[in-house]
Coordinates of C-alpha atoms in Angstrom, one line a residue:
X1 CA 37.2 41.6 23.8
X2 CA 33.5 41.9 24.4
X3 CA 31.9 44.4 26.8
X4 CA 28.6 43.9 28.6
X5 CA 26.8 46.2 31.0
X6 CA 24.6 44.7 33.8
X7 CA 22.8 47.0 36.2
X8 CA 25.2 49.8 35.4
X9 CA 28.3 47.7 35.9
X10 CA 30.5 47.3 32.9
X11 CA 32.1 43.9 32.4
X12 CA 35.0 43.2 30.0
X13 CA 34.8 39.6 28.8
X14 CA 37.9 37.9 27.5
X15 CA 38.3 34.6 25.7
X16 CA 38.3 31.5 27.9
X17 CA 41.6 29.9 28.9
X18 CA 42.2 26.5 27.4
X19 CA 43.9 24.3 29.9
X20 CA 44.9 20.8 28.8
X21 CA 44.0 18.5 31.7
X22 CA 43.9 14.8 32.3
X23 CA 41.8 13.2 35.0
X24 CA 44.0 11.1 37.3
X25 CA 41.3 10.0 39.8
X26 CA 38.7 7.3 39.7
X27 CA 36.7 7.1 36.5
X28 CA 33.5 6.4 38.5
X29 CA 33.7 9.9 40.2
X30 CA 33.9 11.6 36.8
X31 CA 30.9 9.7 35.6
X32 CA 28.9 10.8 38.7
X33 CA 30.0 14.5 38.2
X34 CA 29.0 14.4 34.5
X35 CA 25.6 12.8 35.4
X36 CA 25.0 15.6 38.0
X37 CA 25.7 18.3 35.4
X38 CA 23.6 16.6 32.7
X39 CA 20.7 18.5 31.3
X40 CA 18.2 16.4 29.3
X41 CA 15.8 19.0 28.1
X42 CA 15.0 22.8 27.9
X43 CA 13.2 22.9 31.2
X44 CA 15.7 20.7 33.0
X45 CA 18.3 22.0 35.5
X46 CA 21.6 20.4 36.5
X47 CA 21.8 19.0 40.0
X48 CA 24.9 21.0 40.8
X49 CA 25.7 24.6 39.7

């Protein structure tokens, strides 16, 4: 486990959970979400956080 301190607050970081998921909705919606999160270059920001 990794520990990081930010502004005097100690955070204990654990490994991410791996959850096997399968999209059951419309494929077009996934495409739109992935496009909104897409970053094309170093100075680019995603449209949604």
